[in-house]
PDB file of C-alpha atoms in Angstrom:
ATOM      1  CA  UNK C   1       4.243 -13.117  23.639  1.00  0.00           C
ATOM      2  CA  UNK C   2       1.704 -15.282  21.895  1.00  0.00           C
ATOM      3  CA  UNK C   3       0.999 -15.224  18.160  1.00  0.00           C
ATOM      4  CA  UNK C   4      -2.679 -15.555  17.236  1.00  0.00           C
ATOM      5  CA  UNK C   5      -3.815 -16.223  13.655  1.00  0.00           C
ATOM      6  CA  UNK C   6      -7.485 -17.077  13.989  1.00  0.00           C
ATOM      7  CA  UNK C   7     -10.258 -14.546  14.593  1.00  0.00           C
ATOM      8  CA  UNK C   8     -12.206 -16.800  16.956  1.00  0.00           C
ATOM      9  CA  UNK C   9      -9.099 -17.302  19.123  1.00  0.00           C
ATOM     10  CA  UNK C  10      -8.395 -13.565  19.308  1.00  0.00           C
ATOM     11  CA  UNK C  11     -12.006 -12.793  20.185  1.00  0.00           C
ATOM     12  CA  UNK C  12     -11.967 -15.417  22.957  1.00  0.00           C
ATOM     13  CA  UNK C  13      -8.756 -13.992  24.452  1.00  0.00           C
ATOM     14  CA  UNK C  14     -10.104 -10.436  24.362  1.00  0.00           C
ATOM     15  CA  UNK C  15     -13.511 -11.365  25.759  1.00  0.00           C
ATOM     16  CA  UNK C  16     -11.926 -13.212  28.692  1.00  0.00           C
ATOM     17  CA  UNK C  17      -9.649 -10.241  29.411  1.00  0.00           C
ATOM     18  CA  UNK C  18     -12.564  -7.813  29.432  1.00  0.00           C
ATOM     19  CA  UNK C  19     -14.637 -10.107  31.634  1.00  0.00           C
ATOM     20  CA  UNK C  20     -11.721 -10.097  34.082  1.00  0.00           C
ATOM     21  CA  UNK C  21     -11.723  -6.298  34.137  1.00  0.00           C
ATOM     22  CA  UNK C  22      -8.575  -5.860  32.037  1.00  0.00           C
ATOM     23  CA  UNK C  23      -7.922  -2.761  29.928  1.00  0.00           C
ATOM     24  CA  UNK C  24      -6.955  -3.794  26.393  1.00  0.00           C
ATOM     25  CA  UNK C  25      -4.642  -1.418  24.518  1.00  0.00           C
ATOM     26  CA  UNK C  26      -4.450  -2.051  20.788  1.00  0.00           C
ATOM     27  CA  UNK C  27      -2.006  -0.976  18.077  1.00  0.00           C
ATOM     28  CA  UNK C  28      -3.095  -1.852  14.505  1.00  0.00           C
ATOM     29  CA  UNK C  29      -0.154  -2.136  12.078  1.00  0.00           C
ATOM     30  CA  UNK C  30       0.872  -3.470   8.685  1.00  0.00           C
ATOM     31  CA  UNK C  31       4.183  -4.642  10.089  1.00  0.00           C
ATOM     32  CA  UNK C  32       7.794  -4.007   9.120  1.00  0.00           C
ATOM     33  CA  UNK C  33       8.212  -2.255  12.442  1.00  0.00           C
ATOM     34  CA  UNK C  34      10.324   0.818  13.105  1.00  0.00           C
ATOM     35  CA  UNK C  35      10.701   3.185  16.028  1.00  0.00           C
ATOM     36  CA  UNK C  36       7.394   4.866  15.174  1.00  0.00           C
ATOM     37  CA  UNK C  37       5.527   1.604  15.681  1.00  0.00           C
ATOM     38  CA  UNK C  38       7.484   0.878  18.841  1.00  0.00           C
ATOM     39  CA  UNK C  39       6.544   4.251  20.327  1.00  0.00           C
ATOM     40  CA  UNK C  40       2.875   3.313  19.879  1.00  0.00           C
ATOM     41  CA  UNK C  41       3.472  -0.058  21.507  1.00  0.00           C
ATOM     42  CA  UNK C  42       5.248   1.502  24.478  1.00  0.00           C
ATOM     43  CA  UNK C  43       2.334   3.880  24.971  1.00  0.00           C
ATOM     44  CA  UNK C  44      -0.041   0.934  24.800  1.00  0.00           C
ATOM     45  CA  UNK C  45       2.043  -0.941  27.339  1.00  0.00           C
ATOM     46  CA  UNK C  46       1.864   2.090  29.638  1.00  0.00           C
ATOM     47  CA  UNK C  47      -1.893   2.496  29.310  1.00  0.00           C
ATOM     48  CA  UNK C  48      -3.212  -1.060  29.152  1.00  0.00           C
ATOM     49  CA  UNK C  49      -3.206  -4.231  31.201  1.00  0.00           C
ATOM     50  CA  UNK C  50      -3.084  -6.222  27.982  1.00  0.00           C
ATOM     51  CA  UNK C  51      -1.252  -5.026  24.861  1.00  0.00           C
ATOM     52  CA  UNK C  52      -2.398  -6.451  21.534  1.00  0.00           C
ATOM     53  CA  UNK C  53      -0.762  -5.565  18.215  1.00  0.00           C
ATOM     54  CA  UNK C  54      -2.185  -6.607  14.866  1.00  0.00           C
ATOM     55  CA  UNK C  55       0.107  -7.320  11.935  1.00  0.00           C
ATOM     56  CA  UNK C  56      -1.957  -7.388   8.767  1.00  0.00           C
ATOM     57  CA  UNK C  57      -1.110  -5.922   5.368  1.00  0.00           C
ATOM     58  CA  UNK C  58      -4.618  -4.930   4.395  1.00  0.00           C
ATOM     59  CA  UNK C  59      -5.247  -5.374   0.648  1.00  0.00           C
ATOM     60  CA  UNK C  60      -8.380  -3.212   0.542  1.00  0.00           C
ATOM     61  CA  UNK C  61      -6.482   0.001   1.287  1.00  0.00           C
ATOM     62  CA  UNK C  62      -4.171  -0.412  -1.712  1.00  0.00           C
ATOM     63  CA  UNK C  63      -5.154   0.777  -5.168  1.00  0.00           C
ATOM     64  CA  UNK C  64      -4.746  -1.484  -8.271  1.00  0.00           C
ATOM     65  CA  UNK C  65      -1.384   0.077  -9.207  1.00  0.00           C
ATOM     66  CA  UNK C  66      -0.049   0.433  -5.660  1.00  0.00           C
ATOM     67  CA  UNK C  67       2.506  -1.608  -3.754  1.00  0.00           C
ATOM     68  CA  UNK C  68       0.511  -4.313  -1.937  1.00  0.00           C
ATOM     69  CA  UNK C  69       2.613  -7.199  -3.273  1.00  0.00           C
ATOM     70  CA  UNK C  70       5.971  -5.533  -2.654  1.00  0.00           C
ATOM     71  CA  UNK C  71       5.071  -3.897   0.673  1.00  0.00           C
ATOM     72  CA  UNK C  72       7.953  -4.839   3.031  1.00  0.00           C
ATOM     73  CA  UNK C  73       7.350  -7.900   5.171  1.00  0.00           C
ATOM     74  CA  UNK C  74       9.634  -9.606   7.705  1.00  0.00           C
ATOM     75  CA  UNK C  75       7.698 -11.600  10.268  1.00  0.00           C
ATOM     76  CA  UNK C  76      10.684 -12.859  12.272  1.00  0.00           C
ATOM     77  CA  UNK C  77      12.062  -9.342  12.655  1.00  0.00           C
ATOM     78  CA  UNK C  78       8.650  -7.963  13.629  1.00  0.00           C
ATOM     79  CA  UNK C  79       8.065 -10.803  16.105  1.00  0.00           C
ATOM     80  CA  UNK C  80      11.336 -10.065  17.884  1.00  0.00           C
ATOM     81  CA  UNK C  81      10.706  -6.310  18.032  1.00  0.00           C
ATOM     82  CA  UNK C  82       7.134  -6.724  19.303  1.00  0.00           C
ATOM     83  CA  UNK C  83       8.227  -9.177  21.977  1.00  0.00           C
ATOM     84  CA  UNK C  84      10.957  -6.800  23.150  1.00  0.00           C
ATOM     85  CA  UNK C  85       8.384  -3.979  23.306  1.00  0.00           C
ATOM     86  CA  UNK C  86       6.286  -5.975  25.760  1.00  0.00           C
ATOM     87  CA  UNK C  87       3.446  -7.006  23.447  1.00  0.00           C
ATOM     88  CA  UNK C  88       1.228  -9.717  24.943  1.00  0.00           C
ATOM     89  CA  UNK C  89      -0.492 -10.915  21.755  1.00  0.00           C
ATOM     90  CA  UNK C  90       0.499 -10.451  18.118  1.00  0.00           C
ATOM     91  CA  UNK C  91      -2.591 -10.939  15.935  1.00  0.00           C
ATOM     92  CA  UNK C  92      -1.513 -12.028  12.436  1.00  0.00           C
ATOM     93  CA  UNK C  93      -4.506 -13.210  10.392  1.00  0.00           C
ATOM     94  CA  UNK C  94      -4.255 -14.311   6.779  1.00  0.00           C
ATOM     95  CA  UNK C  95      -6.096 -12.298   4.120  1.00  0.00           C
ATOM     96  CA  UNK C  96      -8.553 -15.159   3.619  1.00  0.00           C
ATOM     97  CA  UNK C  97      -9.321 -15.138   7.343  1.00  0.00           C
ATOM     98  CA  UNK C  98     -10.226 -11.447   7.338  1.00  0.00           C
ATOM     99  CA  UNK C  99     -11.888 -11.350   3.922  1.00  0.00           C
ATOM    100  CA  UNK C 100     -13.648 -14.643   3.155  1.00  0.00           C
ATOM    101  CA  UNK C 101     -15.177 -14.981  -0.336  1.00  0.00           C
ATOM    102  CA  UNK C 102     -18.624 -13.781   0.812  1.00  0.00           C
ATOM    103  CA  UNK C 103     -17.360 -10.604   2.493  1.00  0.00           C
ATOM    104  CA  UNK C 104     -19.559  -7.707   1.298  1.00  0.00           C
ATOM    105  CA  UNK C 105     -19.528  -4.885   3.872  1.00  0.00           C
ATOM    106  CA  UNK C 106     -17.520  -1.666   3.790  1.00  0.00           C
ATOM    107  CA  UNK C 107     -17.361   1.266   6.207  1.00  0.00           C
ATOM    108  CA  UNK C 108     -16.854   4.716   4.690  1.00  0.00           C
ATOM    109  CA  UNK C 109     -16.359   8.104   6.326  1.00  0.00           C
ATOM    110  CA  UNK C 110     -17.534  10.674   3.806  1.00  0.00           C
ATOM    111  CA  UNK C 111     -16.267  14.273   4.137  1.00  0.00           C
ATOM    112  CA  UNK C 112     -12.930  13.794   5.888  1.00  0.00           C
ATOM    113  CA  UNK C 113     -11.650  11.465   3.178  1.00  0.00           C
ATOM    114  CA  UNK C 114     -12.343  13.708   0.161  1.00  0.00           C
ATOM    115  CA  UNK C 115      -9.177  15.820   0.233  1.00  0.00           C
ATOM    116  CA  UNK C 116      -5.492  15.276   0.979  1.00  0.00           C
ATOM    117  CA  UNK C 117      -4.600  11.623   0.210  1.00  0.00           C
ATOM    118  CA  UNK C 118      -8.231  10.856  -0.617  1.00  0.00           C
ATOM    119  CA  UNK C 119      -7.947  12.766  -3.903  1.00  0.00           C
ATOM    120  CA  UNK C 120      -5.296  10.523  -5.387  1.00  0.00           C
ATOM    121  CA  UNK C 121      -6.227   7.370  -3.420  1.00  0.00           C
ATOM    122  CA  UNK C 122     -10.047   7.399  -3.642  1.00  0.00           C
ATOM    123  CA  UNK C 123     -10.726   3.991  -2.062  1.00  0.00           C
ATOM    124  CA  UNK C 124      -7.872   3.975   0.407  1.00  0.00           C
ATOM    125  CA  UNK C 125      -9.723   5.251   3.446  1.00  0.00           C
ATOM    126  CA  UNK C 126     -12.748   3.009   3.085  1.00  0.00           C
ATOM    127  CA  UNK C 127     -10.249   0.160   3.169  1.00  0.00           C
ATOM    128  CA  UNK C 128      -8.733   1.617   6.341  1.00  0.00           C
ATOM    129  CA  UNK C 129     -12.008   2.236   8.143  1.00  0.00           C
ATOM    130  CA  UNK C 130     -13.432  -1.134   7.130  1.00  0.00           C
ATOM    131  CA  UNK C 131     -10.457  -3.081   8.431  1.00  0.00           C
ATOM    132  CA  UNK C 132     -10.105  -0.969  11.599  1.00  0.00           C
ATOM    133  CA  UNK C 133     -13.794  -1.538  12.328  1.00  0.00           C
ATOM    134  CA  UNK C 134     -13.269  -5.284  11.863  1.00  0.00           C
ATOM    135  CA  UNK C 135     -10.180  -5.275  14.084  1.00  0.00           C
ATOM    136  CA  UNK C 136     -11.978  -3.335  16.813  1.00  0.00           C
ATOM    137  CA  UNK C 137     -14.754  -5.927  16.771  1.00  0.00           C
ATOM    138  CA  UNK C 138     -12.227  -8.757  17.007  1.00  0.00           C
ATOM    139  CA  UNK C 139      -9.801  -7.296  19.561  1.00  0.00           C
ATOM    140  CA  UNK C 140     -12.396  -5.359  21.590  1.00  0.00           C
ATOM    141  CA  UNK C 141      -9.961  -2.731  22.896  1.00  0.00           C
ATOM    142  CA  UNK C 142     -10.841   0.122  25.222  1.00  0.00           C
ATOM    143  CA  UNK C 143      -7.841   2.066  23.867  1.00  0.00           C
ATOM    144  CA  UNK C 144      -6.381   2.161  20.339  1.00  0.00           C
ATOM    145  CA  UNK C 145      -3.206   4.024  19.433  1.00  0.00           C
ATOM    146  CA  UNK C 146      -2.350   5.583  16.067  1.00  0.00           C
ATOM    147  CA  UNK C 147       0.487   7.780  14.814  1.00  0.00           C
ATOM    148  CA  UNK C 148       0.017  11.411  13.821  1.00  0.00           C
ATOM    149  CA  UNK C 149       2.149  10.904  10.691  1.00  0.00           C
ATOM    150  CA  UNK C 150      -0.973   9.465   9.077  1.00  0.00           C
ATOM    151  CA  UNK C 151      -2.994  12.425  10.309  1.00  0.00           C
ATOM    152  CA  UNK C 152      -5.913  12.056   7.905  1.00  0.00           C
ATOM    153  CA  UNK C 153      -6.220   8.417   8.953  1.00  0.00           C
ATOM    154  CA  UNK C 154      -6.191   9.394  12.641  1.00  0.00           C
ATOM    155  CA  UNK C 155      -8.927  12.018  12.204  1.00  0.00           C
ATOM    156  CA  UNK C 156     -10.976   9.652  10.026  1.00  0.00           C
ATOM    157  CA  UNK C 157     -10.833   6.819  12.554  1.00  0.00           C
ATOM    158  CA  UNK C 158     -11.837   9.218  15.325  1.00  0.00           C
ATOM    159  CA  UNK C 159     -14.845  10.297  13.260  1.00  0.00           C
ATOM    160  CA  UNK C 160     -15.849   6.689  12.623  1.00  0.00           C
ATOM    161  CA  UNK C 161     -15.635   5.894  16.338  1.00  0.00           C
ATOM    162  CA  UNK C 162     -17.739   8.959  17.152  1.00  0.00           C
ATOM    163  CA  UNK C 163     -20.351   8.330  14.457  1.00  0.00           C
ATOM    164  CA  UNK C 164     -20.772   4.630  15.243  1.00  0.00           C
ATOM    165  CA  UNK C 165     -20.764   5.098  19.031  1.00  0.00           C
ATOM    166  CA  UNK C 166     -17.812   2.781  19.515  1.00  0.00           C
ATOM    167  CA  UNK C 167     -16.560   2.319  23.050  1.00  0.00           C
ATOM    168  CA  UNK C 168     -12.886   2.854  22.296  1.00  0.00           C
ATOM    169  CA  UNK C 169     -10.615   5.811  23.022  1.00  0.00           C
ATOM    170  CA  UNK C 170      -8.393   6.843  20.097  1.00  0.00           C
ATOM    171  CA  UNK C 171      -4.937   8.071  21.100  1.00  0.00           C
ATOM    172  CA  UNK C 172      -2.728   9.983  18.637  1.00  0.00           C
ATOM    173  CA  UNK C 173       1.031   9.882  19.105  1.00  0.00           C
ATOM    174  CA  UNK C 174       3.634  12.280  17.641  1.00  0.00           C
ATOM    175  CA  UNK C 175       5.512  11.443  14.468  1.00  0.00           C
ATOM    176  CA  UNK C 176       8.865   9.769  15.089  1.00  0.00           C
ATOM    177  CA  UNK C 177      11.672  10.962  12.827  1.00  0.00           C
ATOM    178  CA  UNK C 178      15.142   9.990  11.719  1.00  0.00           C
ATOM    179  CA  UNK C 179      18.017  12.248  12.819  1.00  0.00           C
ATOM    180  CA  UNK C 180      17.744  14.239   9.576  1.00  0.00           C
ATOM    181  CA  UNK C 181      14.014  14.768  10.064  1.00  0.00           C
ATOM    182  CA  UNK C 182      12.596  12.188   7.650  1.00  0.00           C
ATOM    183  CA  UNK C 183       9.413  10.737   9.098  1.00  0.00           C
ATOM    184  CA  UNK C 184       9.838   7.046   9.851  1.00  0.00           C
ATOM    185  CA  UNK C 185       7.892   4.887   7.413  1.00  0.00           C
ATOM    186  CA  UNK C 186       8.070   1.291   6.249  1.00  0.00           C
ATOM    187  CA  UNK C 187       8.194   2.641   2.686  1.00  0.00           C
ATOM    188  CA  UNK C 188      11.486   4.445   3.353  1.00  0.00           C
ATOM    189  CA  UNK C 189      13.153   1.101   2.605  1.00  0.00           C
ATOM    190  CA  UNK C 190      12.246   1.602  -1.074  1.00  0.00           C
ATOM    191  CA  UNK C 191      14.532   4.659  -1.356  1.00  0.00           C
ATOM    192  CA  UNK C 192      18.004   4.438  -2.883  1.00  0.00           C
ATOM    193  CA  UNK C 193      20.743   6.676  -1.371  1.00  0.00           C
ATOM    194  CA  UNK C 194      20.069   9.649  -3.679  1.00  0.00           C
ATOM    195  CA  UNK C 195      16.314   9.407  -3.100  1.00  0.00           C
ATOM    196  CA  UNK C 196      16.852   9.041   0.638  1.00  0.00           C
ATOM    197  CA  UNK C 197      18.779  12.331   0.652  1.00  0.00           C
ATOM    198  CA  UNK C 198      16.145  14.064  -1.496  1.00  0.00           C
ATOM    199  CA  UNK C 199      13.375  12.849   0.840  1.00  0.00           C
ATOM    200  CA  UNK C 200      14.665  15.123   3.604  1.00  0.00           C
ATOM    201  CA  UNK C 201      13.253  18.057   1.623  1.00  0.00           C
ATOM    202  CA  UNK C 202       9.758  17.098   2.808  1.00  0.00           C
ATOM    203  CA  UNK C 203      10.559  17.859   6.429  1.00  0.00           C
ATOM    204  CA  UNK C 204      12.681  20.867   5.497  1.00  0.00           C
ATOM    205  CA  UNK C 205       9.682  22.388   3.731  1.00  0.00           C
ATOM    206  CA  UNK C 206       7.450  21.715   6.731  1.00  0.00           C
ATOM    207  CA  UNK C 207       9.960  23.299   9.109  1.00  0.00           C
ATOM    208  CA  UNK C 208      10.133  26.333   6.828  1.00  0.00           C
ATOM    209  CA  UNK C 209       6.346  26.624   7.024  1.00  0.00           C
ATOM    210  CA  UNK C 210       6.455  26.328  10.807  1.00  0.00           C
ATOM    211  CA  UNK C 211       9.065  29.074  11.064  1.00  0.00           C
ATOM    212  CA  UNK C 212       7.010  31.358   8.835  1.00  0.00           C
ATOM    213  CA  UNK C 213       3.993  30.878  11.100  1.00  0.00           C
ATOM    214  CA  UNK C 214       6.095  31.443  14.230  1.00  0.00           C
ATOM    215  CA  UNK C 215       7.278  34.750  12.746  1.00  0.00           C
ATOM    216  CA  UNK C 216       3.731  35.873  12.083  1.00  0.00           C
ATOM    217  CA  UNK C 217       2.956  34.786   8.529  1.00  0.00           C
ATOM    218  CA  UNK C 218      -0.741  33.972   8.161  1.00  0.00           C
ATOM    219  CA  UNK C 219      -1.122  33.699   4.378  1.00  0.00           C
ATOM    220  CA  UNK C 220      -1.543  30.094   3.308  1.00  0.00           C
ATOM    221  CA  UNK C 221      -0.648  30.973  -0.275  1.00  0.00           C
ATOM    222  CA  UNK C 222       2.699  32.484   0.743  1.00  0.00           C
ATOM    223  CA  UNK C 223       3.532  29.554   3.003  1.00  0.00           C
ATOM    224  CA  UNK C 224       2.759  26.982   0.316  1.00  0.00           C
ATOM    225  CA  UNK C 225       4.814  28.908  -2.262  1.00  0.00           C
ATOM    226  CA  UNK C 226       7.837  28.878   0.057  1.00  0.00           C
ATOM    227  CA  UNK C 227       7.400  25.155   0.647  1.00  0.00           C
ATOM    228  CA  UNK C 228       7.226  24.507  -3.095  1.00  0.00           C
ATOM    229  CA  UNK C 229      10.551  26.311  -3.618  1.00  0.00           C
ATOM    230  CA  UNK C 230      12.219  23.787  -1.332  1.00  0.00           C
ATOM    231  CA  UNK C 231      10.410  20.724  -2.679  1.00  0.00           C
ATOM    232  CA  UNK C 232      11.095  21.543  -6.331  1.00  0.00           C
ATOM    233  CA  UNK C 233      14.817  22.094  -5.731  1.00  0.00           C
ATOM    234  CA  UNK C 234      15.526  18.412  -6.429  1.00  0.00           C
ATOM    235  CA  UNK C 235      14.204  16.736  -9.605  1.00  0.00           C
ATOM    236  CA  UNK C 236      13.782  13.440  -7.738  1.00  0.00           C
ATOM    237  CA  UNK C 237      10.874  14.970  -5.787  1.00  0.00           C
ATOM    238  CA  UNK C 238       7.493  15.194  -7.520  1.00  0.00           C
ATOM    239  CA  UNK C 239       4.814  16.938  -5.473  1.00  0.00           C
ATOM    240  CA  UNK C 240       1.392  15.326  -5.103  1.00  0.00           C
ATOM    241  CA  UNK C 241      -0.130  17.967  -2.829  1.00  0.00           C
ATOM    242  CA  UNK C 242       0.455  20.545  -0.126  1.00  0.00           C
ATOM    243  CA  UNK C 243      -2.606  21.501   1.902  1.00  0.00           C
ATOM    244  CA  UNK C 244      -3.098  23.536   5.042  1.00  0.00           C
ATOM    245  CA  UNK C 245      -6.245  22.362   6.777  1.00  0.00           C
ATOM    246  CA  UNK C 246      -8.302  22.754   9.899  1.00  0.00           C
ATOM    247  CA  UNK C 247      -7.190  20.006  12.278  1.00  0.00           C
ATOM    248  CA  UNK C 248     -10.762  18.870  12.977  1.00  0.00           C
ATOM    249  CA  UNK C 249     -12.571  19.150   9.634  1.00  0.00           C
ATOM    250  CA  UNK C 250      -9.539  18.815   7.306  1.00  0.00           C
ATOM    251  CA  UNK C 251     -11.035  21.614   5.222  1.00  0.00           C
ATOM    252  CA  UNK C 252      -8.594  24.004   3.550  1.00  0.00           C
ATOM    253  CA  UNK C 253      -8.008  27.320   5.302  1.00  0.00           C
ATOM    254  CA  UNK C 254      -6.909  30.553   3.640  1.00  0.00           C
ATOM    255  CA  UNK C 255      -5.319  32.084   6.728  1.00  0.00           C
ATOM    256  CA  UNK C 256      -3.549  30.678   9.785  1.00  0.00           C
ATOM    257  CA  UNK C 257      -6.078  31.823  12.375  1.00  0.00           C
ATOM    258  CA  UNK C 258      -6.712  28.489  14.136  1.00  0.00           C
ATOM    259  CA  UNK C 259      -5.069  25.141  14.748  1.00  0.00           C
ATOM    260  CA  UNK C 260      -4.021  23.674  11.406  1.00  0.00           C
ATOM    261  CA  UNK C 261      -2.231  20.698   9.942  1.00  0.00           C
ATOM    262  CA  UNK C 262       0.249  21.452   7.179  1.00  0.00           C
ATOM    263  CA  UNK C 263       0.253  18.246   5.178  1.00  0.00           C
ATOM    264  CA  UNK C 264       2.003  17.088   2.035  1.00  0.00           C
ATOM    265  CA  UNK C 265       2.522  14.070  -0.148  1.00  0.00           C
ATOM    266  CA  UNK C 266       5.264  13.661  -2.722  1.00  0.00           C
ATOM    267  CA  UNK C 267       6.852  11.003  -4.872  1.00  0.00           C
ATOM    268  CA  UNK C 268      10.552  10.609  -4.280  1.00  0.00           C
ATOM    269  CA  UNK C 269      11.579   8.574  -7.268  1.00  0.00           C
ATOM    270  CA  UNK C 270       8.777   6.002  -7.454  1.00  0.00           C
ATOM    271  CA  UNK C 271       8.005   6.059  -3.722  1.00  0.00           C
ATOM    272  CA  UNK C 272       5.070   8.062  -2.396  1.00  0.00           C
ATOM    273  CA  UNK C 273       5.746   9.591   1.019  1.00  0.00           C
ATOM    274  CA  UNK C 274       3.521  11.676   3.290  1.00  0.00           C
ATOM    275  CA  UNK C 275       4.336  13.990   6.173  1.00  0.00           C
ATOM    276  CA  UNK C 276       2.762  16.787   8.157  1.00  0.00           C
ATOM    277  CA  UNK C 277       3.308  19.231  10.947  1.00  0.00           C
ATOM    278  CA  UNK C 278       0.713  20.483  13.413  1.00  0.00           C
ATOM    279  CA  UNK C 279       0.313  24.141  14.270  1.00  0.00           C
ATOM    280  CA  UNK C 280      -1.586  24.378  17.525  1.00  0.00           C
ATOM    281  CA  UNK C 281      -3.431  27.568  18.424  1.00  0.00           C
TER     282      UNK C 281
END
């Protein structure tokens, strides 16, 4: 595996690969890898001739009071894990490389980013779409792989690719969970033992919602109320939102009569976690 830090070097590698007829599979990450990241890499290895992973903690998707400076970082650990997963190139640019002083352009997807996490993190998704656009232009992949845990991000990136006529296929992969159901996340490392136990309530509430739907419940209001009972049972959990949305538009629904995503965000102690479950119709 080769580590690449300069944009011009990454572009040259990708251009040569495409000229030689290679399929580039790309996994954009912010590092501190876990099994969720590795599942994306393995899918990329399966689908592509060349597997490129970016490791870049993107400052523009963090708000002023968020955790950019303390976001977990461990390059040596990530390097080892990526190499073992069969990554060909690990692209690790510095912030100054990606955002020089004269950088002025942003990419914003309008409607899909209004609700869910967009309400409490208003500039987050323009940071995501801007950097993903930049990375696509640098890496030039035919395939890019994202996790469904960040479902709003996945749908937003798909919309950007569609709207801007980008020649890249976006693949969504299922959420990978710990044995107790907690969705794997780099931010889980912030949790102390009591918070870690309380965090399992997020998945428990989602599984309760799923069971209600399986048994015929269609009322969104009733489902959300049952989820809230679980989430409020521990004072360490502070709910940000629960929404049940159309999987394509991310607009709220009042009845489960189509495919939906049941999504939530909550603070466990000081750590904000997100999770969701898909109901396919």
